PDB file of C-alpha atoms in Angstrom:
ATOM      1  CA  UNK A   1      19.349 -21.206  -5.407  1.00  0.00           C
ATOM      2  CA  UNK A   2      19.930 -24.308  -3.160  1.00  0.00           C
ATOM      3  CA  UNK A   3      17.356 -24.687  -0.327  1.00  0.00           C
ATOM      4  CA  UNK A   4      19.175 -28.326   1.599  1.00  0.00           C
ATOM      5  CA  UNK A   5      20.994 -26.895   4.499  1.00  0.00           C
ATOM      6  CA  UNK A   6      20.778 -27.087   7.833  1.00  0.00           C
ATOM      7  CA  UNK A   7      18.087 -25.168   9.478  1.00  0.00           C
ATOM      8  CA  UNK A   8      19.945 -22.030  11.485  1.00  0.00           C
ATOM      9  CA  UNK A   9      18.976 -22.139  15.235  1.00  0.00           C
ATOM     10  CA  UNK A  10      18.957 -20.496  18.567  1.00  0.00           C
ATOM     11  CA  UNK A  11      19.046 -20.008  21.867  1.00  0.00           C
ATOM     12  CA  UNK A  12      15.943 -18.542  22.208  1.00  0.00           C
ATOM     13  CA  UNK A  13      12.345 -19.992  22.239  1.00  0.00           C
ATOM     14  CA  UNK A  14       9.372 -18.607  20.957  1.00  0.00           C
ATOM     15  CA  UNK A  15       9.190 -16.902  24.234  1.00  0.00           C
ATOM     16  CA  UNK A  16      11.544 -14.902  24.601  1.00  0.00           C
ATOM     17  CA  UNK A  17      11.549 -10.924  23.633  1.00  0.00           C
ATOM     18  CA  UNK A  18      13.304  -8.501  21.559  1.00  0.00           C
ATOM     19  CA  UNK A  19      15.518  -7.146  25.289  1.00  0.00           C
ATOM     20  CA  UNK A  20      15.717 -11.115  25.387  1.00  0.00           C
ATOM     21  CA  UNK A  21      17.609 -11.252  21.925  1.00  0.00           C
ATOM     22  CA  UNK A  22      19.704  -7.797  21.866  1.00  0.00           C
ATOM     23  CA  UNK A  23      20.595  -8.529  25.422  1.00  0.00           C
ATOM     24  CA  UNK A  24      24.796  -7.682  24.959  1.00  0.00           C
ATOM     25  CA  UNK A  25      24.810  -5.951  22.124  1.00  0.00           C
ATOM     26  CA  UNK A  26      26.278  -2.213  21.647  1.00  0.00           C
ATOM     27  CA  UNK A  27      24.571  -0.734  18.500  1.00  0.00           C
ATOM     28  CA  UNK A  28      25.795   2.737  18.605  1.00  0.00           C
ATOM     29  CA  UNK A  29      27.370   3.715  15.265  1.00  0.00           C
ATOM     30  CA  UNK A  30      24.648   1.654  13.432  1.00  0.00           C
ATOM     31  CA  UNK A  31      21.533   3.262  11.468  1.00  0.00           C
ATOM     32  CA  UNK A  32      18.265   1.002  11.593  1.00  0.00           C
ATOM     33  CA  UNK A  33      15.407   2.034   9.518  1.00  0.00           C
ATOM     34  CA  UNK A  34      12.020   0.654  10.525  1.00  0.00           C
ATOM     35  CA  UNK A  35       8.252   0.986   8.252  1.00  0.00           C
ATOM     36  CA  UNK A  36       5.196   0.851  10.479  1.00  0.00           C
ATOM     37  CA  UNK A  37       7.391   1.860  13.414  1.00  0.00           C
ATOM     38  CA  UNK A  38       5.132   3.951  15.169  1.00  0.00           C
ATOM     39  CA  UNK A  39       2.631   1.068  16.961  1.00  0.00           C
ATOM     40  CA  UNK A  40       2.233  -2.968  17.903  1.00  0.00           C
ATOM     41  CA  UNK A  41       5.529  -5.064  16.601  1.00  0.00           C
ATOM     42  CA  UNK A  42       7.103  -2.129  15.305  1.00  0.00           C
ATOM     43  CA  UNK A  43       6.806   0.132  18.135  1.00  0.00           C
ATOM     44  CA  UNK A  44       8.962  -2.387  20.006  1.00  0.00           C
ATOM     45  CA  UNK A  45      11.549  -3.047  17.486  1.00  0.00           C
ATOM     46  CA  UNK A  46      12.817   0.384  17.568  1.00  0.00           C
ATOM     47  CA  UNK A  47      12.230   0.460  21.838  1.00  0.00           C
ATOM     48  CA  UNK A  48      14.997  -2.909  21.510  1.00  0.00           C
ATOM     49  CA  UNK A  49      17.144  -1.150  18.500  1.00  0.00           C
ATOM     50  CA  UNK A  50      17.673   2.172  20.273  1.00  0.00           C
ATOM     51  CA  UNK A  51      17.814   1.108  24.083  1.00  0.00           C
ATOM     52  CA  UNK A  52      21.070  -0.607  22.439  1.00  0.00           C
ATOM     53  CA  UNK A  53      22.328   2.542  20.365  1.00  0.00           C
ATOM     54  CA  UNK A  54      21.311   2.544  17.347  1.00  0.00           C
ATOM     55  CA  UNK A  55      20.034   5.202  15.911  1.00  0.00           C
ATOM     56  CA  UNK A  56      16.397   4.325  13.858  1.00  0.00           C
ATOM     57  CA  UNK A  57      14.482   5.884  11.682  1.00  0.00           C
ATOM     58  CA  UNK A  58      11.293   4.743  11.827  1.00  0.00           C
ATOM     59  CA  UNK A  59       8.947   5.617   8.429  1.00  0.00           C
ATOM     60  CA  UNK A  60       5.355   5.767   8.730  1.00  0.00           C
ATOM     61  CA  UNK A  61       2.421   7.898   7.060  1.00  0.00           C
ATOM     62  CA  UNK A  62       0.970   9.822   9.883  1.00  0.00           C
ATOM     63  CA  UNK A  63       4.440  10.695  11.228  1.00  0.00           C
ATOM     64  CA  UNK A  64       2.690  12.586  14.423  1.00  0.00           C
ATOM     65  CA  UNK A  65       2.525   8.621  15.745  1.00  0.00           C
ATOM     66  CA  UNK A  66       5.818   8.311  16.195  1.00  0.00           C
ATOM     67  CA  UNK A  67       5.956  11.199  18.077  1.00  0.00           C
ATOM     68  CA  UNK A  68       6.554   8.450  21.298  1.00  0.00           C
ATOM     69  CA  UNK A  69       9.209   7.489  20.864  1.00  0.00           C
ATOM     70  CA  UNK A  70      11.644  10.341  19.686  1.00  0.00           C
ATOM     71  CA  UNK A  71       9.872  11.805  23.182  1.00  0.00           C
ATOM     72  CA  UNK A  72      10.813   9.165  25.068  1.00  0.00           C
ATOM     73  CA  UNK A  73      14.503   8.006  23.584  1.00  0.00           C
ATOM     74  CA  UNK A  74      15.021  12.282  23.486  1.00  0.00           C
ATOM     75  CA  UNK A  75      15.577  11.971  27.008  1.00  0.00           C
ATOM     76  CA  UNK A  76      17.494   8.818  27.304  1.00  0.00           C
ATOM     77  CA  UNK A  77      20.607   9.939  26.316  1.00  0.00           C
ATOM     78  CA  UNK A  78      22.705   6.823  26.397  1.00  0.00           C
ATOM     79  CA  UNK A  79      20.005   5.096  23.902  1.00  0.00           C
ATOM     80  CA  UNK A  80      20.270   5.989  19.933  1.00  0.00           C
ATOM     81  CA  UNK A  81      18.363   8.327  18.584  1.00  0.00           C
ATOM     82  CA  UNK A  82      14.768   8.549  17.103  1.00  0.00           C
ATOM     83  CA  UNK A  83      14.055  10.037  14.098  1.00  0.00           C
ATOM     84  CA  UNK A  84      10.155  10.091  12.659  1.00  0.00           C
ATOM     85  CA  UNK A  85       9.846  10.534   8.728  1.00  0.00           C
ATOM     86  CA  UNK A  86       6.573   9.987   6.292  1.00  0.00           C
ATOM     87  CA  UNK A  87       6.529   7.662   4.209  1.00  0.00           C
ATOM     88  CA  UNK A  88       3.806   6.189   2.465  1.00  0.00           C
ATOM     89  CA  UNK A  89       4.542   2.168   1.392  1.00  0.00           C
ATOM     90  CA  UNK A  90       1.562   2.810  -0.986  1.00  0.00           C
ATOM     91  CA  UNK A  91       2.741   5.299  -2.936  1.00  0.00           C
ATOM     92  CA  UNK A  92       4.796   4.377  -5.258  1.00  0.00           C
ATOM     93  CA  UNK A  93       5.931   8.705  -5.585  1.00  0.00           C
ATOM     94  CA  UNK A  94       6.057   8.603  -1.592  1.00  0.00           C
ATOM     95  CA  UNK A  95       8.434   5.377  -1.961  1.00  0.00           C
ATOM     96  CA  UNK A  96      10.514   7.629  -4.346  1.00  0.00           C
ATOM     97  CA  UNK A  97      10.836  10.659  -2.579  1.00  0.00           C
ATOM     98  CA  UNK A  98      12.082   8.677   1.074  1.00  0.00           C
ATOM     99  CA  UNK A  99      14.365   7.315  -0.920  1.00  0.00           C
ATOM    100  CA  UNK A 100      16.063  10.700  -2.378  1.00  0.00           C
ATOM    101  CA  UNK A 101      16.309  12.569   0.911  1.00  0.00           C
ATOM    102  CA  UNK A 102      18.386  10.072   2.548  1.00  0.00           C
ATOM    103  CA  UNK A 103      21.640  10.428   3.248  1.00  0.00           C
ATOM    104  CA  UNK A 104      24.095   7.826   4.052  1.00  0.00           C
ATOM    105  CA  UNK A 105      24.523   4.106   4.682  1.00  0.00           C
ATOM    106  CA  UNK A 106      22.012   2.600   6.349  1.00  0.00           C
ATOM    107  CA  UNK A 107      22.708  -0.651   8.287  1.00  0.00           C
ATOM    108  CA  UNK A 108      19.536  -1.896   8.672  1.00  0.00           C
ATOM    109  CA  UNK A 109      16.362  -1.944   6.496  1.00  0.00           C
ATOM    110  CA  UNK A 110      13.479  -3.393   8.983  1.00  0.00           C
ATOM    111  CA  UNK A 111      10.245  -3.484   6.412  1.00  0.00           C
ATOM    112  CA  UNK A 112       7.802  -4.310   9.250  1.00  0.00           C
ATOM    113  CA  UNK A 113       4.550  -2.139   7.567  1.00  0.00           C
ATOM    114  CA  UNK A 114       1.344  -3.740   6.659  1.00  0.00           C
ATOM    115  CA  UNK A 115      -2.106  -4.524   6.277  1.00  0.00           C
ATOM    116  CA  UNK A 116      -3.790  -7.456   6.168  1.00  0.00           C
ATOM    117  CA  UNK A 117      -7.571  -8.456   4.962  1.00  0.00           C
ATOM    118  CA  UNK A 118      -9.112  -5.513   3.531  1.00  0.00           C
ATOM    119  CA  UNK A 119     -12.475  -6.787   3.096  1.00  0.00           C
ATOM    120  CA  UNK A 120     -12.634  -5.420  -0.934  1.00  0.00           C
ATOM    121  CA  UNK A 121     -10.494  -5.143  -3.285  1.00  0.00           C
ATOM    122  CA  UNK A 122      -8.778  -1.341  -3.168  1.00  0.00           C
ATOM    123  CA  UNK A 123      -6.093   0.004  -6.282  1.00  0.00           C
ATOM    124  CA  UNK A 124      -3.612   2.285  -5.531  1.00  0.00           C
ATOM    125  CA  UNK A 125      -2.697   4.699  -8.022  1.00  0.00           C
ATOM    126  CA  UNK A 126      -0.973   2.215  -9.999  1.00  0.00           C
ATOM    127  CA  UNK A 127      -3.635  -0.024 -10.208  1.00  0.00           C
ATOM    128  CA  UNK A 128      -1.512  -1.847  -7.301  1.00  0.00           C
ATOM    129  CA  UNK A 129      -4.559  -4.181  -5.150  1.00  0.00           C
ATOM    130  CA  UNK A 130      -3.324  -2.605  -1.862  1.00  0.00           C
ATOM    131  CA  UNK A 131      -2.879  -5.207  -0.100  1.00  0.00           C
ATOM    132  CA  UNK A 132       0.663  -5.828  -2.650  1.00  0.00           C
ATOM    133  CA  UNK A 133       0.701  -2.133  -3.136  1.00  0.00           C
ATOM    134  CA  UNK A 134       1.768  -1.596   0.591  1.00  0.00           C
ATOM    135  CA  UNK A 135       3.344  -4.383   1.688  1.00  0.00           C
ATOM    136  CA  UNK A 136       5.667  -5.942  -1.012  1.00  0.00           C
ATOM    137  CA  UNK A 137       5.524  -2.969  -4.274  1.00  0.00           C
ATOM    138  CA  UNK A 138       6.369  -0.678  -1.177  1.00  0.00           C
ATOM    139  CA  UNK A 139       8.675  -2.163   0.361  1.00  0.00           C
ATOM    140  CA  UNK A 140      10.171  -3.096  -3.381  1.00  0.00           C
ATOM    141  CA  UNK A 141      11.006   0.307  -4.164  1.00  0.00           C
ATOM    142  CA  UNK A 142      12.847   1.230  -0.687  1.00  0.00           C
ATOM    143  CA  UNK A 143      15.253  -1.422  -1.298  1.00  0.00           C
ATOM    144  CA  UNK A 144      15.773  -0.822  -4.228  1.00  0.00           C
ATOM    145  CA  UNK A 145      16.169   2.722  -3.691  1.00  0.00           C
ATOM    146  CA  UNK A 146      18.743   2.194  -0.856  1.00  0.00           C
ATOM    147  CA  UNK A 147      20.742  -0.385  -2.648  1.00  0.00           C
ATOM    148  CA  UNK A 148      23.465   1.769  -2.648  1.00  0.00           C
ATOM    149  CA  UNK A 149      22.949   3.211   0.455  1.00  0.00           C
ATOM    150  CA  UNK A 150      22.742  -0.522   2.280  1.00  0.00           C
ATOM    151  CA  UNK A 151      25.745  -1.147  -0.353  1.00  0.00           C
ATOM    152  CA  UNK A 152      27.430   1.614   1.463  1.00  0.00           C
ATOM    153  CA  UNK A 153      27.424  -0.074   5.097  1.00  0.00           C
ATOM    154  CA  UNK A 154      29.371  -3.155   4.447  1.00  0.00           C
ATOM    155  CA  UNK A 155      27.728  -5.747   5.844  1.00  0.00           C
ATOM    156  CA  UNK A 156      23.921  -4.508   5.730  1.00  0.00           C
ATOM    157  CA  UNK A 157      20.846  -6.910   6.158  1.00  0.00           C
ATOM    158  CA  UNK A 158      16.958  -6.267   5.073  1.00  0.00           C
ATOM    159  CA  UNK A 159      14.459  -7.792   7.269  1.00  0.00           C
ATOM    160  CA  UNK A 160      11.245  -8.720   5.165  1.00  0.00           C
ATOM    161  CA  UNK A 161       7.910  -9.332   8.413  1.00  0.00           C
ATOM    162  CA  UNK A 162       6.017 -11.466   6.528  1.00  0.00           C
ATOM    163  CA  UNK A 163       3.562 -14.573   8.163  1.00  0.00           C
ATOM    164  CA  UNK A 164       2.406 -17.067   8.530  1.00  0.00           C
ATOM    165  CA  UNK A 165      -0.042 -16.220   6.072  1.00  0.00           C
ATOM    166  CA  UNK A 166       1.675 -16.890   3.207  1.00  0.00           C
ATOM    167  CA  UNK A 167       1.198 -20.107   3.494  1.00  0.00           C
ATOM    168  CA  UNK A 168      -2.610 -19.153   2.299  1.00  0.00           C
ATOM    169  CA  UNK A 169      -1.073 -18.144  -0.736  1.00  0.00           C
ATOM    170  CA  UNK A 170       1.585 -18.963  -3.123  1.00  0.00           C
ATOM    171  CA  UNK A 171       2.205 -15.893  -5.959  1.00  0.00           C
ATOM    172  CA  UNK A 172      -0.676 -15.899  -9.045  1.00  0.00           C
ATOM    173  CA  UNK A 173       2.083 -14.033 -12.056  1.00  0.00           C
ATOM    174  CA  UNK A 174      -1.107 -14.087 -14.385  1.00  0.00           C
ATOM    175  CA  UNK A 175      -3.153 -12.039 -12.451  1.00  0.00           C
ATOM    176  CA  UNK A 176      -2.129 -10.373  -9.099  1.00  0.00           C
ATOM    177  CA  UNK A 177      -3.916  -7.451  -8.391  1.00  0.00           C
ATOM    178  CA  UNK A 178      -7.160  -9.702  -8.719  1.00  0.00           C
ATOM    179  CA  UNK A 179      -8.071  -7.709 -12.467  1.00  0.00           C
ATOM    180  CA  UNK A 180      -9.879 -11.065 -13.656  1.00  0.00           C
ATOM    181  CA  UNK A 181     -10.440 -13.375 -11.108  1.00  0.00           C
ATOM    182  CA  UNK A 182     -12.772 -12.863  -7.847  1.00  0.00           C
ATOM    183  CA  UNK A 183     -11.502 -11.076  -4.684  1.00  0.00           C
ATOM    184  CA  UNK A 184     -10.432 -12.542  -1.585  1.00  0.00           C
ATOM    185  CA  UNK A 185      -8.968 -10.559   1.206  1.00  0.00           C
ATOM    186  CA  UNK A 186      -7.073 -13.662   1.911  1.00  0.00           C
ATOM    187  CA  UNK A 187      -5.174 -14.996  -0.492  1.00  0.00           C
ATOM    188  CA  UNK A 188      -4.199 -11.574  -1.327  1.00  0.00           C
ATOM    189  CA  UNK A 189      -2.646 -11.112   1.850  1.00  0.00           C
ATOM    190  CA  UNK A 190      -1.417 -14.455   1.689  1.00  0.00           C
ATOM    191  CA  UNK A 191       0.218 -13.724  -2.056  1.00  0.00           C
ATOM    192  CA  UNK A 192       2.086 -10.599  -0.185  1.00  0.00           C
ATOM    193  CA  UNK A 193       3.669 -12.114   2.166  1.00  0.00           C
ATOM    194  CA  UNK A 194       5.216 -14.451   0.282  1.00  0.00           C
ATOM    195  CA  UNK A 195       6.223 -11.842  -2.122  1.00  0.00           C
ATOM    196  CA  UNK A 196       7.932 -10.924   1.547  1.00  0.00           C
ATOM    197  CA  UNK A 197       9.585 -14.332   1.158  1.00  0.00           C
ATOM    198  CA  UNK A 198      10.416 -14.006  -2.860  1.00  0.00           C
ATOM    199  CA  UNK A 199      11.849 -10.777  -1.953  1.00  0.00           C
ATOM    200  CA  UNK A 200      14.584 -11.984  -0.154  1.00  0.00           C
ATOM    201  CA  UNK A 201      15.299 -14.592  -2.205  1.00  0.00           C
ATOM    202  CA  UNK A 202      16.043 -12.772  -4.756  1.00  0.00           C
ATOM    203  CA  UNK A 203      17.590 -10.368  -2.667  1.00  0.00           C
ATOM    204  CA  UNK A 204      19.209 -12.882  -2.256  1.00  0.00           C
ATOM    205  CA  UNK A 205      20.391 -14.010  -5.762  1.00  0.00           C
ATOM    206  CA  UNK A 206      20.907 -10.105  -5.979  1.00  0.00           C
ATOM    207  CA  UNK A 207      22.960  -7.938  -3.979  1.00  0.00           C
ATOM    208  CA  UNK A 208      25.392 -11.329  -2.246  1.00  0.00           C
ATOM    209  CA  UNK A 209      28.487  -8.880  -3.795  1.00  0.00           C
ATOM    210  CA  UNK A 210      27.934  -5.953  -1.989  1.00  0.00           C
ATOM    211  CA  UNK A 211      27.151  -8.293   0.736  1.00  0.00           C
ATOM    212  CA  UNK A 212      23.687  -7.661   1.448  1.00  0.00           C
ATOM    213  CA  UNK A 213      21.616 -10.432   3.428  1.00  0.00           C
ATOM    214  CA  UNK A 214      18.257 -10.651   3.200  1.00  0.00           C
ATOM    215  CA  UNK A 215      16.077 -13.220   5.514  1.00  0.00           C
ATOM    216  CA  UNK A 216      12.090 -13.092   5.512  1.00  0.00           C
ATOM    217  CA  UNK A 217       9.716 -14.222   9.197  1.00  0.00           C
ATOM    218  CA  UNK A 218       6.692 -14.705  11.030  1.00  0.00           C
ATOM    219  CA  UNK A 219       6.421 -12.997  14.740  1.00  0.00           C
ATOM    220  CA  UNK A 220       4.045 -15.169  15.870  1.00  0.00           C
ATOM    221  CA  UNK A 221      -0.146 -14.511  17.104  1.00  0.00           C
ATOM    222  CA  UNK A 222      -0.322 -10.271  18.264  1.00  0.00           C
ATOM    223  CA  UNK A 223      -3.108  -8.406  18.824  1.00  0.00           C
ATOM    224  CA  UNK A 224      -2.128  -5.505  17.060  1.00  0.00           C
ATOM    225  CA  UNK A 225      -3.602  -2.970  14.866  1.00  0.00           C
ATOM    226  CA  UNK A 226      -2.890  -5.544  12.142  1.00  0.00           C
ATOM    227  CA  UNK A 227      -6.875  -6.901  12.473  1.00  0.00           C
ATOM    228  CA  UNK A 228      -8.701  -3.017  12.232  1.00  0.00           C
ATOM    229  CA  UNK A 229     -10.164  -4.941   8.885  1.00  0.00           C
ATOM    230  CA  UNK A 230     -11.179  -7.657  10.127  1.00  0.00           C
ATOM    231  CA  UNK A 231     -14.981  -7.790  11.850  1.00  0.00           C
ATOM    232  CA  UNK A 232     -16.556  -8.744  14.825  1.00  0.00           C
ATOM    233  CA  UNK A 233     -17.835 -12.150  12.906  1.00  0.00           C
ATOM    234  CA  UNK A 234     -14.508 -12.964  11.723  1.00  0.00           C
ATOM    235  CA  UNK A 235     -12.929 -12.209  14.978  1.00  0.00           C
ATOM    236  CA  UNK A 236     -15.177 -14.614  16.420  1.00  0.00           C
ATOM    237  CA  UNK A 237     -14.751 -17.587  13.784  1.00  0.00           C
ATOM    238  CA  UNK A 238     -10.579 -16.705  15.061  1.00  0.00           C
ATOM    239  CA  UNK A 239     -11.470 -17.333  18.658  1.00  0.00           C
ATOM    240  CA  UNK A 240     -10.293 -13.750  19.130  1.00  0.00           C
ATOM    241  CA  UNK A 241     -13.966 -11.692  20.590  1.00  0.00           C
ATOM    242  CA  UNK A 242     -15.800 -13.398  22.673  1.00  0.00           C
ATOM    243  CA  UNK A 243     -20.186 -12.561  21.980  1.00  0.00           C
ATOM    244  CA  UNK A 244     -20.291  -9.210  24.080  1.00  0.00           C
ATOM    245  CA  UNK A 245     -17.194  -8.388  21.553  1.00  0.00           C
ATOM    246  CA  UNK A 246     -14.212  -8.942  24.262  1.00  0.00           C
ATOM    247  CA  UNK A 247     -11.063  -9.086  22.592  1.00  0.00           C
ATOM    248  CA  UNK A 248     -10.397 -13.224  24.065  1.00  0.00           C
ATOM    249  CA  UNK A 249      -6.135 -13.451  24.208  1.00  0.00           C
ATOM    250  CA  UNK A 250      -5.368 -17.406  23.166  1.00  0.00           C
ATOM    251  CA  UNK A 251      -2.276 -19.492  24.801  1.00  0.00           C
ATOM    252  CA  UNK A 252      -0.584 -19.264  21.764  1.00  0.00           C
ATOM    253  CA  UNK A 253      -0.810 -15.655  21.237  1.00  0.00           C
ATOM    254  CA  UNK A 254       2.605 -13.624  21.922  1.00  0.00           C
ATOM    255  CA  UNK A 255       3.053  -9.575  23.227  1.00  0.00           C
ATOM    256  CA  UNK A 256       4.204  -7.678  20.519  1.00  0.00           C
ATOM    257  CA  UNK A 257       8.211  -7.729  22.430  1.00  0.00           C
ATOM    258  CA  UNK A 258       7.624 -11.006  21.988  1.00  0.00           C
ATOM    259  CA  UNK A 259       6.820 -11.482  18.605  1.00  0.00           C
ATOM    260  CA  UNK A 260       9.250  -8.008  18.310  1.00  0.00           C
ATOM    261  CA  UNK A 261      12.002 -10.860  19.085  1.00  0.00           C
ATOM    262  CA  UNK A 262      12.293 -12.967  15.736  1.00  0.00           C
ATOM    263  CA  UNK A 263      12.685  -9.571  13.734  1.00  0.00           C
ATOM    264  CA  UNK A 264      15.389  -8.452  16.099  1.00  0.00           C
ATOM    265  CA  UNK A 265      17.210 -10.960  15.516  1.00  0.00           C
ATOM    266  CA  UNK A 266      17.170 -11.423  12.401  1.00  0.00           C
ATOM    267  CA  UNK A 267      18.541  -7.081  12.059  1.00  0.00           C
ATOM    268  CA  UNK A 268      21.772  -8.125  14.343  1.00  0.00           C
ATOM    269  CA  UNK A 269      22.621 -11.443  15.864  1.00  0.00           C
ATOM    270  CA  UNK A 270      26.088 -12.345  14.946  1.00  0.00           C
ATOM    271  CA  UNK A 271      24.604 -15.824  13.925  1.00  0.00           C
ATOM    272  CA  UNK A 272      23.240 -14.554  10.741  1.00  0.00           C
ATOM    273  CA  UNK A 273      26.526 -13.309   9.445  1.00  0.00           C
ATOM    274  CA  UNK A 274      25.733 -14.274   6.230  1.00  0.00           C
ATOM    275  CA  UNK A 275      22.681 -15.633   6.478  1.00  0.00           C
ATOM    276  CA  UNK A 276      20.359 -14.803   3.502  1.00  0.00           C
ATOM    277  CA  UNK A 277      17.167 -15.854   1.703  1.00  0.00           C
ATOM    278  CA  UNK A 278      15.493 -17.443   4.834  1.00  0.00           C
ATOM    279  CA  UNK A 279      12.253 -17.531   7.135  1.00  0.00           C
ATOM    280  CA  UNK A 280      12.155 -18.194  10.692  1.00  0.00           C
ATOM    281  CA  UNK A 281       9.652 -18.404  13.143  1.00  0.00           C
ATOM    282  CA  UNK A 282       9.847 -17.823  16.899  1.00  0.00           C
ATOM    283  CA  UNK A 283      13.659 -17.399  16.583  1.00  0.00           C
ATOM    284  CA  UNK A 284      14.728 -20.456  14.937  1.00  0.00           C
ATOM    285  CA  UNK A 285      14.732 -21.274  10.898  1.00  0.00           C
ATOM    286  CA  UNK A 286      11.470 -22.512   9.925  1.00  0.00           C
ATOM    287  CA  UNK A 287      10.729 -26.009   8.187  1.00  0.00           C
ATOM    288  CA  UNK A 288       9.609 -26.522   5.164  1.00  0.00           C
ATOM    289  CA  UNK A 289       6.068 -27.679   4.788  1.00  0.00           C
ATOM    290  CA  UNK A 290       3.473 -28.269   1.349  1.00  0.00           C
ATOM    291  CA  UNK A 291       1.084 -26.159   1.591  1.00  0.00           C
ATOM    292  CA  UNK A 292      -3.043 -25.848   1.292  1.00  0.00           C
ATOM    293  CA  UNK A 293      -3.884 -28.182   4.126  1.00  0.00           C
ATOM    294  CA  UNK A 294      -4.424 -26.010   6.900  1.00  0.00           C
ATOM    295  CA  UNK A 295      -1.649 -24.934   8.312  1.00  0.00           C
ATOM    296  CA  UNK A 296      -0.335 -21.798  10.079  1.00  0.00           C
ATOM    297  CA  UNK A 297       3.176 -22.733  11.036  1.00  0.00           C
ATOM    298  CA  UNK A 298       6.328 -23.877   8.672  1.00  0.00           C
ATOM    299  CA  UNK A 299       7.758 -21.974   5.092  1.00  0.00           C
ATOM    300  CA  UNK A 300       6.189 -23.091   1.543  1.00  0.00           C
ATOM    301  CA  UNK A 301       8.848 -24.214  -0.990  1.00  0.00           C
ATOM    302  CA  UNK A 302       6.761 -21.744  -3.908  1.00  0.00           C
ATOM    303  CA  UNK A 303       7.983 -18.751  -1.305  1.00  0.00           C
ATOM    304  CA  UNK A 304      11.655 -19.400  -1.724  1.00  0.00           C
ATOM    305  CA  UNK A 305      11.528 -20.862  -4.701  1.00  0.00           C
ATOM    306  CA  UNK A 306      14.049 -19.113  -6.824  1.00  0.00           C
ATOM    307  CA  UNK A 307      12.282 -18.877 -10.612  1.00  0.00           C
ATOM    308  CA  UNK A 308       9.627 -17.220  -8.402  1.00  0.00           C
ATOM    309  CA  UNK A 309      12.138 -14.969  -7.166  1.00  0.00           C
ATOM    310  CA  UNK A 310      14.132 -14.054  -9.891  1.00  0.00           C
ATOM    311  CA  UNK A 311      10.233 -13.495 -12.028  1.00  0.00           C
ATOM    312  CA  UNK A 312       8.991 -12.579  -9.429  1.00  0.00           C
ATOM    313  CA  UNK A 313      11.711  -8.921  -9.489  1.00  0.00           C
ATOM    314  CA  UNK A 314      11.448  -8.024 -12.572  1.00  0.00           C
ATOM    315  CA  UNK A 315       8.123  -7.995 -12.462  1.00  0.00           C
ATOM    316  CA  UNK A 316       7.739  -5.703  -9.730  1.00  0.00           C
ATOM    317  CA  UNK A 317      10.957  -3.517 -11.675  1.00  0.00           C
ATOM    318  CA  UNK A 318       8.158  -3.343 -14.056  1.00  0.00           C
ATOM    319  CA  UNK A 319       6.363  -1.204 -12.250  1.00  0.00           C
ATOM    320  CA  UNK A 320       8.572   0.890 -10.095  1.00  0.00           C
TER     321      UNK A 320
END
């Protein structure tokens, strides 16, 4: 894959909302799956897509947590129907059960769910570090399990919610689960987010002939429950908490609806037709940047590397 291309630009800004991005779109007849759609960015992503008429399935660990959205849209006959289905991304058996039960095409799969900065090393039942298991491996198993359903949609899209945190770490193929190196919650998170981007490159290399495209994104800095594993001292060091324990909303923070805009852009915008294997932030394609110098914006070359994408695809296939 040659990453030398003109960066795609759109008329939207960092402060555009999901509603702005989807304005004028009619998604009736489209079927969308959003993982982690019952809170934060996922909720606003679901709202935007269903408001435009899409049938949206929220895949979440706690099905009851999505009931408020099901109820909200059941009273809106002009909108798309919302379903809630149980899915635990860290449990491959749960993912397989979801994909076996699914019937019919999938027009858009939004890999939105994630966890961040778990303080101590935790493994799932297959020995996979929990951030990697949840953020990447579970989504990989979901997408590959739904491959035929995505292909049946003709021009299906996969949207992977990554993070500027991918700049913290490439993918360590020698020791991805911290069996031999000291566990660090931030490099573990960064590795999982790099994997999200590499996955979209892998999809581009393997599934283009099926009409399936995949792109990754950084949603921005948004106060959501993704920070639930961070202690108060860490939050203060990030400038997100004052000495009295009150959340500080920084000027660069986005609202959840603004944060969901780039996800919705990649999911439905005509500008993304045929575009695949790229990384976006603030509703624009991001510039490649050198990693390891404290940057929080842009995309690292290692996250778009086709050979690494191949290697990751083979590694992940072997464990799912």
